[in-house]
Amino acid sequence: MPTYLCGTLMLVLPSALHPIRQEIFAGFLTLIFLVTFILPAINIFIFKIFGTIQSFTMEERRDRVVPFIFITVLYLLMTYFFHTNFRIGIQESLLKLLLIVDVLVITSTVITFFYRISIHSISICGLLGILIPLNKISEDNQLLYPTIACIVIAGMVMSSRLQLQAHTQREVLLGATIGYAAAYFSMLFLF
């Protein structure tokens, strides 16, 4: 989700990623992709090899706890890295967006301790919860079409989770509701 968010903002609303300069967007997006997708994927593979999880699909709630804690720590370290090494303060939009992503990851992890939920739904609807308020503060409806595309993609993602029988309807809808609410109210609070 952070890669989609940053990629969309780079193309449509680059000012939202201030203070990252446009000439380093490619490197920045690569770093975000490595930290938020590649590293967690490699670690899930390692967890499988060492028997921490039974399968890559992590069908059992207990299989999700350790990987989710690790991913949460990884995301928090990434935010801290950007804050300290790039001197990005809380007044900067980029740090606010990273903090909202952290809220989504922490929320997902905490819920996982008690209930199995669709993380795909939390993620894609969390992206919607960020884009919809950004539409109000962007000029000339720059984010309108990306937001519409995100709504369509959210429907496809949630439908696929149901079609694959990876989650129940309740798990998908609860994930969507929590993801959207967490991101939306974080946006209202931080922006």
CSV table of C-alpha atoms in Angstrom, one decimal:
chain,number,residue,atom,x,y,z
A,1,MET,CA,0.0,0.0,0.0
A,2,PRO,CA,2.8,2.6,0.7
A,3,THR,CA,4.2,1.9,-2.8
A,4,TYR,CA,0.8,2.5,-4.4
A,5,LEU,CA,0.3,5.6,-2.3
A,6,CYS,CA,3.7,7.2,-3.0
A,7,GLY,CA,3.6,6.2,-6.7
A,8,THR,CA,0.1,7.8,-7.1
A,9,LEU,CA,1.2,11.0,-5.3
A,10,MET,CA,4.4,11.2,-7.3
A,11,LEU,CA,2.4,11.1,-10.6
A,12,VAL,CA,-0.6,13.3,-9.6
A,13,LEU,CA,0.2,15.3,-6.5
A,14,PRO,CA,4.0,15.5,-5.9
A,15,SER,CA,3.6,18.3,-3.4
A,16,ALA,CA,2.1,15.8,-1.0
A,17,LEU,CA,5.5,14.2,-0.7
A,18,HIS,CA,7.3,17.3,0.4
A,19,PRO,CA,10.3,17.5,1.2
A,20,ILE,CA,11.2,14.7,-1.3
A,21,ARG,CA,12.4,16.4,-4.5
A,22,GLN,CA,11.1,15.2,-7.8
A,23,GLU,CA,14.6,14.3,-9.1
A,24,ILE,CA,14.9,11.6,-6.4
A,25,PHE,CA,11.4,10.2,-6.7
A,26,ALA,CA,12.5,7.0,-8.5
A,27,GLY,CA,15.1,6.2,-5.7
A,28,PHE,CA,12.6,7.1,-3.0
A,29,LEU,CA,9.9,4.8,-4.5
A,30,THR,CA,12.4,2.0,-4.8
A,31,LEU,CA,13.3,2.4,-1.2
A,32,ILE,CA,9.7,2.4,-0.1
A,33,PHE,CA,9.1,-0.8,-2.2
A,34,LEU,CA,12.1,-2.6,-0.8
A,35,VAL,CA,11.2,-1.8,2.9
A,36,THR,CA,7.5,-2.3,2.7
A,37,PHE,CA,7.2,-5.2,0.3
A,38,ILE,CA,10.5,-7.0,-0.5
A,39,LEU,CA,11.8,-7.2,3.1
A,40,PRO,CA,8.5,-8.4,4.6
A,41,ALA,CA,8.2,-11.0,1.7
A,42,ILE,CA,11.7,-12.3,2.4
A,43,ASN,CA,11.1,-12.5,6.1
A,44,ILE,CA,7.8,-14.4,5.6
A,45,PHE,CA,9.8,-16.9,3.5
A,46,ILE,CA,12.4,-17.1,6.3
A,47,PHE,CA,9.6,-17.6,8.9
A,48,LYS,CA,8.3,-20.5,6.7
A,49,ILE,CA,11.7,-22.1,6.4
A,50,PHE,CA,12.2,-22.0,10.2
A,51,GLY,CA,8.7,-23.3,10.9
A,52,THR,CA,7.4,-20.1,12.5
A,53,ILE,CA,4.5,-20.2,10.1
A,54,GLN,CA,2.8,-23.3,8.7
A,55,SER,CA,2.1,-21.8,5.2
A,56,PHE,CA,2.6,-18.7,3.2
A,57,THR,CA,-1.1,-18.0,3.2
A,58,MET,CA,-1.1,-17.9,7.0
A,59,GLU,CA,-4.6,-19.2,7.3
A,60,GLU,CA,-4.4,-19.6,11.1
A,61,ARG,CA,-4.5,-16.4,13.1
A,62,ARG,CA,-1.6,-17.6,15.3
A,63,ASP,CA,0.6,-17.9,12.2
A,64,ARG,CA,0.1,-14.2,11.6
A,65,VAL,CA,1.2,-12.8,15.0
A,66,VAL,CA,5.0,-13.1,14.7
A,67,PRO,CA,5.3,-11.9,11.0
A,68,PHE,CA,2.9,-9.0,11.8
A,69,ILE,CA,4.9,-7.9,14.8
A,70,PHE,CA,8.1,-8.0,12.6
A,71,ILE,CA,6.4,-6.0,9.8
A,72,THR,CA,5.2,-3.4,12.4
A,73,VAL,CA,8.7,-2.9,13.7
A,74,LEU,CA,10.0,-2.7,10.2
A,75,TYR,CA,7.5,0.1,9.2
A,76,LEU,CA,8.1,2.0,12.4
A,77,LEU,CA,11.9,1.8,11.8
A,78,MET,CA,11.3,3.1,8.3
A,79,THR,CA,9.4,6.1,9.6
A,80,TYR,CA,12.0,6.8,12.2
A,81,PHE,CA,14.7,6.5,9.6
A,82,PHE,CA,13.0,9.1,7.4
A,83,HIS,CA,12.4,11.4,10.4
A,84,THR,CA,16.0,11.3,11.6
A,85,ASN,CA,18.2,10.8,8.5
A,86,PHE,CA,16.3,13.0,6.1
A,87,ARG,CA,15.3,15.5,8.8
A,88,ILE,CA,11.6,15.2,7.9
A,89,GLY,CA,9.5,16.8,10.7
A,90,ILE,CA,5.9,16.2,11.8
A,91,GLN,CA,4.9,19.4,9.9
A,92,GLU,CA,5.9,17.7,6.6
A,93,SER,CA,3.2,15.9,4.6
A,94,LEU,CA,5.4,12.9,4.0
A,95,LEU,CA,5.9,12.1,7.6
A,96,LYS,CA,2.2,12.5,8.3
A,97,LEU,CA,1.4,10.0,5.6
A,98,LEU,CA,4.1,7.6,6.9
A,99,LEU,CA,2.5,7.9,10.4
A,100,ILE,CA,-0.9,7.1,9.0
A,101,VAL,CA,0.5,3.9,7.3
A,102,ASP,CA,2.1,3.0,10.7
A,103,VAL,CA,-1.3,3.5,12.3
A,104,LEU,CA,-2.8,1.0,9.8
A,105,VAL,CA,0.0,-1.5,10.4
A,106,ILE,CA,-0.2,-1.3,14.2
A,107,THR,CA,-4.0,-1.6,14.1
A,108,SER,CA,-3.7,-4.7,11.9
A,109,THR,CA,-1.2,-6.2,14.2
A,110,VAL,CA,-3.2,-5.5,17.4
A,111,ILE,CA,-6.4,-6.9,15.8
A,112,THR,CA,-4.5,-10.0,14.7
A,113,PHE,CA,-3.8,-10.9,18.4
A,114,PHE,CA,-7.6,-11.4,18.9
A,115,TYR,CA,-9.2,-12.0,15.5
A,116,ARG,CA,-8.4,-13.0,12.0
A,117,ILE,CA,-9.1,-10.2,9.6
A,118,SER,CA,-8.4,-9.3,5.9
A,119,ILE,CA,-5.2,-7.3,5.8
A,120,HIS,CA,-5.8,-6.8,2.1
A,121,SER,CA,-9.1,-5.0,2.9
A,122,ILE,CA,-7.5,-2.9,5.7
A,123,SER,CA,-4.7,-1.9,3.3
A,124,ILE,CA,-6.8,-1.0,0.2
A,125,CYS,CA,-9.5,0.7,2.2
A,126,GLY,CA,-6.8,2.5,4.3
A,127,LEU,CA,-5.5,3.9,1.0
A,128,LEU,CA,-9.1,5.1,0.2
A,129,GLY,CA,-9.2,6.7,3.7
A,130,ILE,CA,-6.1,8.7,2.8
A,131,LEU,CA,-7.1,9.6,-0.8
A,132,ILE,CA,-10.6,10.8,-0.1
A,133,PRO,CA,-9.6,13.6,2.4
A,134,LEU,CA,-6.6,14.4,0.1
A,135,ASN,CA,-9.2,15.1,-2.6
A,136,LYS,CA,-10.6,17.9,-0.5
A,137,ILE,CA,-7.3,19.7,0.0
A,138,SER,CA,-5.9,19.1,-3.6
A,139,GLU,CA,-6.4,21.6,-6.3
A,140,ASP,CA,-8.4,21.0,-9.4
A,141,ASN,CA,-9.6,17.5,-8.4
A,142,GLN,CA,-6.2,16.1,-9.2
A,143,LEU,CA,-6.9,12.9,-7.2
A,144,LEU,CA,-10.4,12.3,-8.4
A,145,TYR,CA,-9.5,9.6,-11.0
A,146,PRO,CA,-6.9,7.9,-8.8
A,147,THR,CA,-9.5,7.7,-6.1
A,148,ILE,CA,-12.2,6.3,-8.4
A,149,ALA,CA,-9.6,3.7,-9.6
A,150,CYS,CA,-8.8,2.9,-5.9
A,151,ILE,CA,-12.5,2.3,-5.2
A,152,VAL,CA,-12.7,-0.1,-8.2
A,153,ILE,CA,-9.5,-1.9,-7.1
A,154,ALA,CA,-10.8,-2.1,-3.5
A,155,GLY,CA,-13.9,-3.9,-4.8
A,156,MET,CA,-11.8,-6.2,-6.9
A,157,VAL,CA,-9.4,-7.0,-4.0
A,158,MET,CA,-12.2,-7.7,-1.5
A,159,SER,CA,-14.1,-9.8,-4.0
A,160,SER,CA,-11.0,-11.8,-4.8
A,161,ARG,CA,-10.5,-12.5,-1.1
A,162,LEU,CA,-14.0,-13.9,-0.9
A,163,GLN,CA,-13.7,-15.7,-4.2
A,164,LEU,CA,-10.5,-17.4,-3.1
A,165,GLN,CA,-12.2,-18.2,0.2
A,166,ALA,CA,-9.3,-16.7,2.0
A,167,HIS,CA,-11.6,-14.8,4.3
A,168,THR,CA,-15.2,-14.7,5.3
A,169,GLN,CA,-17.5,-11.8,4.4
A,170,ARG,CA,-17.3,-10.6,8.0
A,171,GLU,CA,-13.4,-10.6,7.9
A,172,VAL,CA,-13.4,-8.7,4.7
A,173,LEU,CA,-16.0,-6.1,5.7
A,174,LEU,CA,-14.5,-5.6,9.1
A,175,GLY,CA,-11.1,-5.1,7.5
A,176,ALA,CA,-12.5,-2.6,5.0
A,177,THR,CA,-14.3,-0.7,7.8
A,178,ILE,CA,-11.3,-0.6,10.1
A,179,GLY,CA,-8.8,0.3,7.4
A,180,TYR,CA,-10.9,3.2,6.1
A,181,ALA,CA,-11.8,4.5,9.5
A,182,ALA,CA,-8.3,4.4,10.9
A,183,ALA,CA,-6.8,6.2,7.8
A,184,TYR,CA,-9.6,8.7,7.5
A,185,PHE,CA,-9.6,9.8,11.1
A,186,SER,CA,-5.8,9.9,11.1
A,187,MET,CA,-5.9,12.1,8.1
A,188,LEU,CA,-8.4,14.4,9.8
A,189,PHE,CA,-6.2,14.5,13.0
A,190,LEU,CA,-2.9,15.1,11.2
A,191,PHE,CA,-3.9,17.3,8.3
